[in-house]
mmCIF file with all atom_site columns, C-alpha atoms in Angstrom:
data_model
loop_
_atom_site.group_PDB
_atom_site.id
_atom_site.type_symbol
_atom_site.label_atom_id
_atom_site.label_alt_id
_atom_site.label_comp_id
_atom_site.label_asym_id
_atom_site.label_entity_id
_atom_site.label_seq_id
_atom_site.pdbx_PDB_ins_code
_atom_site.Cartn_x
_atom_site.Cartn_y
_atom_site.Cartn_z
_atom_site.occupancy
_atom_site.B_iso_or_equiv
_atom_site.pdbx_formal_charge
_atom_site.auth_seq_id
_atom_site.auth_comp_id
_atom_site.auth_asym_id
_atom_site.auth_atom_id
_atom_site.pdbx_PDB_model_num
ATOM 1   C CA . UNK A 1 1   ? 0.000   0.000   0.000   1.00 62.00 ? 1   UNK A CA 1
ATOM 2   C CA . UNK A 1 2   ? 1.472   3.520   -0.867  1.00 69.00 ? 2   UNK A CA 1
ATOM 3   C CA . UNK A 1 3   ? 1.554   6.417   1.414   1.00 73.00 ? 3   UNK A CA 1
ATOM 4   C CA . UNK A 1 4   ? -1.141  7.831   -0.472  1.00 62.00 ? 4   UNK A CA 1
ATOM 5   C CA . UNK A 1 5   ? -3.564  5.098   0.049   1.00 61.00 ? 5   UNK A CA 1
ATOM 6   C CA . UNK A 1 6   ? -2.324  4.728   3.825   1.00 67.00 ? 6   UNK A CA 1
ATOM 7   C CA . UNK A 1 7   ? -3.373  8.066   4.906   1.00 63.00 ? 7   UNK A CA 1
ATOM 8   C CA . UNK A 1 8   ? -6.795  7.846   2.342   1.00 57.00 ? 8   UNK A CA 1
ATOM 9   C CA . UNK A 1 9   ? -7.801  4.486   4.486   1.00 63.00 ? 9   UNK A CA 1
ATOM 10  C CA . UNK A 1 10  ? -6.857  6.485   7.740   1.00 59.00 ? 10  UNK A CA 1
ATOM 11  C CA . UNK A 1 11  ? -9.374  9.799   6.615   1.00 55.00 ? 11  UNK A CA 1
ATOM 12  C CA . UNK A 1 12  ? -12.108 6.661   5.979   1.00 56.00 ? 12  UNK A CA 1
ATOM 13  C CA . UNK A 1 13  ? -11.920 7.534   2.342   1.00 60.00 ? 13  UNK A CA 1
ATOM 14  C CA . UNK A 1 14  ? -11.251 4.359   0.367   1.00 72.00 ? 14  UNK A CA 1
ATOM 15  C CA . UNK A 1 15  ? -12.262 4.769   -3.410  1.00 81.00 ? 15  UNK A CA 1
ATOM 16  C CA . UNK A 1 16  ? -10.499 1.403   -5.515  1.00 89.00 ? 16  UNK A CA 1
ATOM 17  C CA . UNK A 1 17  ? -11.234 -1.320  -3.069  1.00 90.00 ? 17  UNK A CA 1
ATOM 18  C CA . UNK A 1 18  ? -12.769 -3.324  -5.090  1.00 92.00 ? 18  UNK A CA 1
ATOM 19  C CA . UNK A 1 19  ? -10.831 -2.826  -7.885  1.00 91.00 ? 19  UNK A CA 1
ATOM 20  C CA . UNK A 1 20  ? -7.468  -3.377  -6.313  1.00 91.00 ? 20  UNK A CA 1
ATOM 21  C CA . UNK A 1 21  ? -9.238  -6.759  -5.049  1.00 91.00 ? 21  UNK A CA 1
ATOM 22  C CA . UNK A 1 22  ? -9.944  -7.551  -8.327  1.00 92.00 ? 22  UNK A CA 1
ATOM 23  C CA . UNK A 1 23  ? -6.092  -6.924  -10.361 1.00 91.00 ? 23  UNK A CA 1
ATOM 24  C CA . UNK A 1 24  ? -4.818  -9.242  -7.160  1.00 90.00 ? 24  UNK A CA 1
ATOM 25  C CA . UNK A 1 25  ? -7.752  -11.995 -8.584  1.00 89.00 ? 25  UNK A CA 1
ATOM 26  C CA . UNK A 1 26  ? -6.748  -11.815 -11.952 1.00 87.00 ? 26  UNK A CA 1
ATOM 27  C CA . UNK A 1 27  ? -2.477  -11.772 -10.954 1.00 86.00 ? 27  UNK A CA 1
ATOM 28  C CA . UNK A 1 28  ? -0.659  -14.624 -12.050 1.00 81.00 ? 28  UNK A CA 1
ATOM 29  C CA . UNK A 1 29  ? -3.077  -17.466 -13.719 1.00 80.00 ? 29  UNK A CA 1
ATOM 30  C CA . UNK A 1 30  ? -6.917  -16.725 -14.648 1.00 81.00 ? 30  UNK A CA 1
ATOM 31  C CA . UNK A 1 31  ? -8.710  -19.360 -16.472 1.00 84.00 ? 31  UNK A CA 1
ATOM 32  C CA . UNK A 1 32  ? -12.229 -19.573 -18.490 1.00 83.00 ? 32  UNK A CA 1
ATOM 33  C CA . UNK A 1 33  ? -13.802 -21.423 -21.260 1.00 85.00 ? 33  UNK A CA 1
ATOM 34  C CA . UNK A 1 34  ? -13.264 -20.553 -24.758 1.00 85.00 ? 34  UNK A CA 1
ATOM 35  C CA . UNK A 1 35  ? -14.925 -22.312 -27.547 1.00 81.00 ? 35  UNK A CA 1
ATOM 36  C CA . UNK A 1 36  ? -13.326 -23.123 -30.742 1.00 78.00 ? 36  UNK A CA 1
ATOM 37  C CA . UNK A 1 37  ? -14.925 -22.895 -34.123 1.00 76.00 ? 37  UNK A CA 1
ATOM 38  C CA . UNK A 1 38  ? -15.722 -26.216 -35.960 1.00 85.00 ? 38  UNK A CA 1
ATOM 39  C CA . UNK A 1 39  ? -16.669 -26.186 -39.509 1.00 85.00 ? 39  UNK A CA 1
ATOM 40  C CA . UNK A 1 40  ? -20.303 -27.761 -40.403 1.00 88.00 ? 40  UNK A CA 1
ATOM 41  C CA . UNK A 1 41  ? -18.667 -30.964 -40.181 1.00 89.00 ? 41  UNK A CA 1
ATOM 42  C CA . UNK A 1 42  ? -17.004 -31.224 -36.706 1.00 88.00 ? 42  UNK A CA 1
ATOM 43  C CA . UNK A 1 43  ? -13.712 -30.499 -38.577 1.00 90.00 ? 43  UNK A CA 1
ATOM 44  C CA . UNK A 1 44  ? -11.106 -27.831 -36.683 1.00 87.00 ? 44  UNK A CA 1
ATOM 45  C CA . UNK A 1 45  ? -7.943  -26.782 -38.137 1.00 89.00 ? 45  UNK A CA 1
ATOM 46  C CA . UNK A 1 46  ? -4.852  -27.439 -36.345 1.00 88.00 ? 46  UNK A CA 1
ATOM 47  C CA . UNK A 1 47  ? -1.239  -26.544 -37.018 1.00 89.00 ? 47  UNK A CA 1
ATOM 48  C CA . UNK A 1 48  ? 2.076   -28.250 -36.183 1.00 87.00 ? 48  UNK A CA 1
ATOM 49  C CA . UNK A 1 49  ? 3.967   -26.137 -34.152 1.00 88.00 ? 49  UNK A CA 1
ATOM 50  C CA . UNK A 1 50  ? 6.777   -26.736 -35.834 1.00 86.00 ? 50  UNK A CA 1
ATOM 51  C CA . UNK A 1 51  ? 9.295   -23.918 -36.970 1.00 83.00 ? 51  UNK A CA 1
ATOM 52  C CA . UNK A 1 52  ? 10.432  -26.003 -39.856 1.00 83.00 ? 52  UNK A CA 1
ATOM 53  C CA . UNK A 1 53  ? 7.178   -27.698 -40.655 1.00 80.00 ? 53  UNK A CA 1
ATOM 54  C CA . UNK A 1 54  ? 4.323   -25.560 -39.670 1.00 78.00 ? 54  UNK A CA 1
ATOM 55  C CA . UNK A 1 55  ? 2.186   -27.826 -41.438 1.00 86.00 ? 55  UNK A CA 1
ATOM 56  C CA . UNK A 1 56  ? -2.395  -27.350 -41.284 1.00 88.00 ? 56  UNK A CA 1
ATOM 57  C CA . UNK A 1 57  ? -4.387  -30.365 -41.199 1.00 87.00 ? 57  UNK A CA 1
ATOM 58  C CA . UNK A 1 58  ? -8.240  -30.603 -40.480 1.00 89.00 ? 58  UNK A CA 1
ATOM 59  C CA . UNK A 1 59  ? -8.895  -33.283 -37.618 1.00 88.00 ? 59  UNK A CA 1
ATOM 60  C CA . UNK A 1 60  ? -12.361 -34.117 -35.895 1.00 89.00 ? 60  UNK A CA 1
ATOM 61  C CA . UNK A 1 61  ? -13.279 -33.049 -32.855 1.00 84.00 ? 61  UNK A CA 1
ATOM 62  C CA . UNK A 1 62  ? -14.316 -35.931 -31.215 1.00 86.00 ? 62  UNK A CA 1
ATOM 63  C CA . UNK A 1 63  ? -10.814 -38.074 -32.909 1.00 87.00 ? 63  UNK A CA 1
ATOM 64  C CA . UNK A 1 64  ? -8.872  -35.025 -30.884 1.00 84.00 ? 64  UNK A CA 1
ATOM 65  C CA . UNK A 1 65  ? -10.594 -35.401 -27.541 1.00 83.00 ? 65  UNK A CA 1
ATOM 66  C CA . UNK A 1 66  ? -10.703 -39.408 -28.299 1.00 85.00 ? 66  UNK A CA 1
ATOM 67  C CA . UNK A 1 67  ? -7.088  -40.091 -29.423 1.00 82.00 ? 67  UNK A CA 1
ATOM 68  C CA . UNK A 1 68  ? -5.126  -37.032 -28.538 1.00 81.00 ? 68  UNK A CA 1
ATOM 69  C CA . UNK A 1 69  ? -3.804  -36.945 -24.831 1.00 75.00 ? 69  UNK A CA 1
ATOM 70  C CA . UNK A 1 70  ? -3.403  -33.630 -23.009 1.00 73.00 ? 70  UNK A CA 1
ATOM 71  C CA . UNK A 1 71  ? 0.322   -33.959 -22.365 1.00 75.00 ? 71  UNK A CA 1
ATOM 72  C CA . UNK A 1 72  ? 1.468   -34.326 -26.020 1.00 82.00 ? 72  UNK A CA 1
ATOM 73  C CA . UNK A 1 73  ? 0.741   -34.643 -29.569 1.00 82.00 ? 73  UNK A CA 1
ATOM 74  C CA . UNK A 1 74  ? 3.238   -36.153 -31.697 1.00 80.00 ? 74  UNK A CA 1
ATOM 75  C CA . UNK A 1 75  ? 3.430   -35.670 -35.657 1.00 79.00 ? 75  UNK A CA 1
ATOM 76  C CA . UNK A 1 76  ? 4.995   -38.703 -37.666 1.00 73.00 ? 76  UNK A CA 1
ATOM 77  C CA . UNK A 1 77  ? 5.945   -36.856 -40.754 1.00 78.00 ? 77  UNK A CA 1
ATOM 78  C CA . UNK A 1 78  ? 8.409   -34.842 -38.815 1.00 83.00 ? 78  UNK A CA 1
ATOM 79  C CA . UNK A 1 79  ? 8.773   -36.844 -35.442 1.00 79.00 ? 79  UNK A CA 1
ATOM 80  C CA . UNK A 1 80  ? 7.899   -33.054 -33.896 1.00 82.00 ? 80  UNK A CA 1
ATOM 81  C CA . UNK A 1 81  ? 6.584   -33.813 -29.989 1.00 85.00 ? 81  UNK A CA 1
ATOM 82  C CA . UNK A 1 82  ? 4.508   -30.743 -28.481 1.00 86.00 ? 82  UNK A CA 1
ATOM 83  C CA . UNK A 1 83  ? 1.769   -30.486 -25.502 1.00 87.00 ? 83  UNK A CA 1
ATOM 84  C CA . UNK A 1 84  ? -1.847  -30.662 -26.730 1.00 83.00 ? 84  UNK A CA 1
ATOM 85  C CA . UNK A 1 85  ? -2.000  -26.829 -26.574 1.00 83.00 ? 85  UNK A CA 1
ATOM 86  C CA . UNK A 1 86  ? 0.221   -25.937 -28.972 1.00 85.00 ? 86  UNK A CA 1
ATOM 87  C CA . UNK A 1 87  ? -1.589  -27.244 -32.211 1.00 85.00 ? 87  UNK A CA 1
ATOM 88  C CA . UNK A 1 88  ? -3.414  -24.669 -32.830 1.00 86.00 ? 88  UNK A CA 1
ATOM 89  C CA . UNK A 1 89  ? -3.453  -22.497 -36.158 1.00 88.00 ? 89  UNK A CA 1
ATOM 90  C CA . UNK A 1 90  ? -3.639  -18.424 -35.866 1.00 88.00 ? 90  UNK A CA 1
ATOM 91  C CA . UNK A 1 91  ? -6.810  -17.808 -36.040 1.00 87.00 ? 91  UNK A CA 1
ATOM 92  C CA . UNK A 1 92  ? -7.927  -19.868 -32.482 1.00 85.00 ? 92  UNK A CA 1
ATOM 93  C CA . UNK A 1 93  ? -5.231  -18.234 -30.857 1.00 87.00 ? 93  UNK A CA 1
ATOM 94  C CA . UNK A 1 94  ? -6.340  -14.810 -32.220 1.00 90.00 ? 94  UNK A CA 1
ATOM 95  C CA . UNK A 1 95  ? -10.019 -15.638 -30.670 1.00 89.00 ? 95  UNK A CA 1
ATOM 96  C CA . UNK A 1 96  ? -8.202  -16.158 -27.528 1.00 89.00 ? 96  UNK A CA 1
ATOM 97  C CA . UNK A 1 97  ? -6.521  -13.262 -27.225 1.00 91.00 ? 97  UNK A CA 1
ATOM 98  C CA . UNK A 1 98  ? -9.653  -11.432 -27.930 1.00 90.00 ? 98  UNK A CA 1
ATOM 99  C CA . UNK A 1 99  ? -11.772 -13.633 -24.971 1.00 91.00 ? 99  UNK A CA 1
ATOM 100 C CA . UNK A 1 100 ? -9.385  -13.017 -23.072 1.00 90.00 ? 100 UNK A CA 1
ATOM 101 C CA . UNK A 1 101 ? -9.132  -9.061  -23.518 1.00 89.00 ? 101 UNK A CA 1
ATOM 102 C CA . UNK A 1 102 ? -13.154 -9.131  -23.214 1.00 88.00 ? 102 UNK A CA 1
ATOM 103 C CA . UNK A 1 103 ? -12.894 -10.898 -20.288 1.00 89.00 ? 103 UNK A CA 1
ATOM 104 C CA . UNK A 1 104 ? -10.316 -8.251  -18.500 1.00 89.00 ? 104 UNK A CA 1
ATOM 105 C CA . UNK A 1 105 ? -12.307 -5.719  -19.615 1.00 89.00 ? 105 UNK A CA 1
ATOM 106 C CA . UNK A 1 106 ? -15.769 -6.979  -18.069 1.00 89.00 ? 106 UNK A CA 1
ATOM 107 C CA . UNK A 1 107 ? -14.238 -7.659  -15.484 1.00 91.00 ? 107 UNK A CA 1
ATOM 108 C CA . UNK A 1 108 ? -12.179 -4.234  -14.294 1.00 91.00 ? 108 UNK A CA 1
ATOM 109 C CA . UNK A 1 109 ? -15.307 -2.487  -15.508 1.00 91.00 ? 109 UNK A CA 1
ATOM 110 C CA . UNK A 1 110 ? -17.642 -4.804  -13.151 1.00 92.00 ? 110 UNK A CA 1
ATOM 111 C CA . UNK A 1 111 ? -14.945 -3.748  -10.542 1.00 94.00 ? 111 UNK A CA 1
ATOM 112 C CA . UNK A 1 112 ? -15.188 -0.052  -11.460 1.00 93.00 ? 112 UNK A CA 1
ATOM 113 C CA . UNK A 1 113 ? -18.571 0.524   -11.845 1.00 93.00 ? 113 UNK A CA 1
ATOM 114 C CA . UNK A 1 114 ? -19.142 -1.303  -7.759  1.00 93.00 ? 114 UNK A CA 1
ATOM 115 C CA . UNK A 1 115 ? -16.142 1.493   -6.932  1.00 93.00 ? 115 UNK A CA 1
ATOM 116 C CA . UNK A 1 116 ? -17.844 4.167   -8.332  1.00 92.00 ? 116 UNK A CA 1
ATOM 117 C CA . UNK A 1 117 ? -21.567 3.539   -6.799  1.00 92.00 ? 117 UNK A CA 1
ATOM 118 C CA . UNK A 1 118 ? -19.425 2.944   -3.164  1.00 90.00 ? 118 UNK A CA 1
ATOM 119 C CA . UNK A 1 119 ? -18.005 6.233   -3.928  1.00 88.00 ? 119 UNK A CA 1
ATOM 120 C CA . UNK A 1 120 ? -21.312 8.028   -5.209  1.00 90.00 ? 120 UNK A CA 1
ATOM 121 C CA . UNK A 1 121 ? -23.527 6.572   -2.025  1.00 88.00 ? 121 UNK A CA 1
ATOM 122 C CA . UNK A 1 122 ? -20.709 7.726   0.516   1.00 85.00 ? 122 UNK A CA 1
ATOM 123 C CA . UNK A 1 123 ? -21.052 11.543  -0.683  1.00 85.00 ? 123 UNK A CA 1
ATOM 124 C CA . UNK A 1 124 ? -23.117 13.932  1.124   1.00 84.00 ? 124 UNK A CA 1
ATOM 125 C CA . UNK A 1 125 ? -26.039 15.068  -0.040  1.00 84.00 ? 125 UNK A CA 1
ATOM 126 C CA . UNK A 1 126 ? -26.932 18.895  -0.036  1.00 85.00 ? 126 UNK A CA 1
ATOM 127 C CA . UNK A 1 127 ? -23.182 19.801  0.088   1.00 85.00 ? 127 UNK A CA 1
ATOM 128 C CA . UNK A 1 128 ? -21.462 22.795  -1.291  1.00 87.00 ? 128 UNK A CA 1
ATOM 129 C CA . UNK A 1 129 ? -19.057 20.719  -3.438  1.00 85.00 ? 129 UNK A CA 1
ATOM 130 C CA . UNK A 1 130 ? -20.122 17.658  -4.795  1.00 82.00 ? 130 UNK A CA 1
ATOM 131 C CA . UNK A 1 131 ? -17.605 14.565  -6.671  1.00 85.00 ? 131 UNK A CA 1
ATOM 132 C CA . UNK A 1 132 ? -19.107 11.974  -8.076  1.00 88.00 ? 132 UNK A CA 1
ATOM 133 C CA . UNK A 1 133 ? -17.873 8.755   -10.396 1.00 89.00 ? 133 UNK A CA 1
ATOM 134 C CA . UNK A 1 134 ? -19.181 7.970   -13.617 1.00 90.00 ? 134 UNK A CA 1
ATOM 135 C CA . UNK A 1 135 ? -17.449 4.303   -15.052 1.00 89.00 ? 135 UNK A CA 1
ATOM 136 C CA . UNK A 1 136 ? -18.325 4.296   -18.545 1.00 84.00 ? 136 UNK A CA 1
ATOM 137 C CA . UNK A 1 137 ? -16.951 1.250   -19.482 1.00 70.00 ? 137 UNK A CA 1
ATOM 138 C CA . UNK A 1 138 ? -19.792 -0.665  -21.995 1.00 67.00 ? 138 UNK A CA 1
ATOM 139 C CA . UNK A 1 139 ? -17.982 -3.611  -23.050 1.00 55.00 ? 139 UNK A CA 1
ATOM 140 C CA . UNK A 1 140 ? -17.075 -4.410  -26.527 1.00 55.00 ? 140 UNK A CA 1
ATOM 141 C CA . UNK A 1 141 ? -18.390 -7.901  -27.585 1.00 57.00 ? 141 UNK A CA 1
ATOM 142 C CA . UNK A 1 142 ? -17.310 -10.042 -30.743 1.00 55.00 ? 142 UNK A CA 1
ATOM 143 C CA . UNK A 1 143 ? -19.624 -12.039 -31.966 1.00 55.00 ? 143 UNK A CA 1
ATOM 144 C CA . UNK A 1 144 ? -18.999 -15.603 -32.347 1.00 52.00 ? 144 UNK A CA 1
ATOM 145 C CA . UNK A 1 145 ? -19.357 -18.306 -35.078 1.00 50.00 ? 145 UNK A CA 1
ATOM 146 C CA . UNK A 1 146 ? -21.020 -21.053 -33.835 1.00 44.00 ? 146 UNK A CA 1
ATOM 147 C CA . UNK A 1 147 ? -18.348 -23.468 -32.269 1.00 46.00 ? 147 UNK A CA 1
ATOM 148 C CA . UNK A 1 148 ? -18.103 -27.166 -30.728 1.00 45.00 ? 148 UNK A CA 1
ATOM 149 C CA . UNK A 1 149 ? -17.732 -27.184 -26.946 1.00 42.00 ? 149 UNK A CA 1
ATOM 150 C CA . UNK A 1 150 ? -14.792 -25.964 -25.888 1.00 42.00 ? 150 UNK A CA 1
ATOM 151 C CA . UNK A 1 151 ? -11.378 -28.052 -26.757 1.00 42.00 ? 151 UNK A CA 1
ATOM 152 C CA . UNK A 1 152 ? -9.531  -26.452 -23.457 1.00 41.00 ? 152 UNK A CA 1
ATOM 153 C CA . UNK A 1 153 ? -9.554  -23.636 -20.942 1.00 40.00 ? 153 UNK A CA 1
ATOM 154 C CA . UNK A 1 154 ? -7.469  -20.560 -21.753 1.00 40.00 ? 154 UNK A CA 1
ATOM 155 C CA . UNK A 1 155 ? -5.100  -19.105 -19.470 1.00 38.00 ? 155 UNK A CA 1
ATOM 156 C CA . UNK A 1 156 ? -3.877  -15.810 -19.274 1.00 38.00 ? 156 UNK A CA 1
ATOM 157 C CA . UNK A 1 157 ? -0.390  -16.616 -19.429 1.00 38.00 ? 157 UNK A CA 1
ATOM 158 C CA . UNK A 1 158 ? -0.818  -18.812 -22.485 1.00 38.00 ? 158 UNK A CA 1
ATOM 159 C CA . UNK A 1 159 ? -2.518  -15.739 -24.306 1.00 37.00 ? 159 UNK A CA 1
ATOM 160 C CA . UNK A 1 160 ? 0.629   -13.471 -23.071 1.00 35.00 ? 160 UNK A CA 1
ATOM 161 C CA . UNK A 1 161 ? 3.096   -16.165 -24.034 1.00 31.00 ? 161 UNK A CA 1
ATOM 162 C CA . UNK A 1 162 ? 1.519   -16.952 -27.734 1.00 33.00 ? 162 UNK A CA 1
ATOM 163 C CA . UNK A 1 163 ? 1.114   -13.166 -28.419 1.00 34.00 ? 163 UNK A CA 1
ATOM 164 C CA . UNK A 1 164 ? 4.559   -12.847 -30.845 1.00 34.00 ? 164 UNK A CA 1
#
């Protein structure tokens, strides 16, 4: 806690609570479900993640969760070994990155917006100088092609870590 916010919680005047509560939530590993687009026959596009290879194949969904196990995938044609995760082609990992960045911002604003009534409720009425907070924070959604359930749970870190 700064000095700031020491003498601010001392005057009884706390205005980011919640919000500060919130960034230590989301530090280090947040997870939630993203879906993955299949086409209209239960076909998804994966990649090997191969430098030297970075070859695209189509593979079934239910063949992947049936015959693929979570701790690696491993590619004959160029004997390339890589975890489960790593197959996939741009365009998941773009949707990722943008769940992911929808999901931050829901949730700071969420955060925010409970701040900001705390702080409006707390000011007396009928005063000669009046602050209030206004969050403004409407988030922006992507729509969504219709998808098979999801393949795996996104983490933060594998968003920050794919994001070249």
């Amino acid at each position: 806690m700064t000095r700031s916010q020491s003498r601010l919680r001392r005057a009884g005047i706390t205005v980011f609570e919640e919000t500060i509560r919130t960034l230590r939530m989301l530090d280090g590993t947040t997870r939630f479900p993203v879906s993955i687009s299949c086409d209209e026959k239960g076909y998804f596009d994966r990649e090997c993640p191969s430098e030297e290879s970075e070859f695209q194949f189509k593979v079934h969904l239910e063949d992947w969760k049936a015959k693929v196990r979570d701790g690696e995938v491993f590619r004959p044609f160029c004997s390339h070994t890589a975890d489960s995760t790593e197959w996939n082609t741009e365009e998941p990992i773009e949707h990722m990155k943008q769940a992911a960045i929808t999901h931050l911002r829901s949730t700071m604003g969420d955060a925010l917006e409970r701040d900001a009534d705390r702080w409006n409720r707390r000011q007396p009425r009928n005063s000669f100088i009046s602050l209030t907070m206004k969050v403004d924070s409407r988030p922006q959604q992507k729509k969504i092609a219709p998808c098979c359930p999801a393949l795996r749970k996104c983490r933060a870190s594998d968003v920050r870590s794919r994001g070249g």
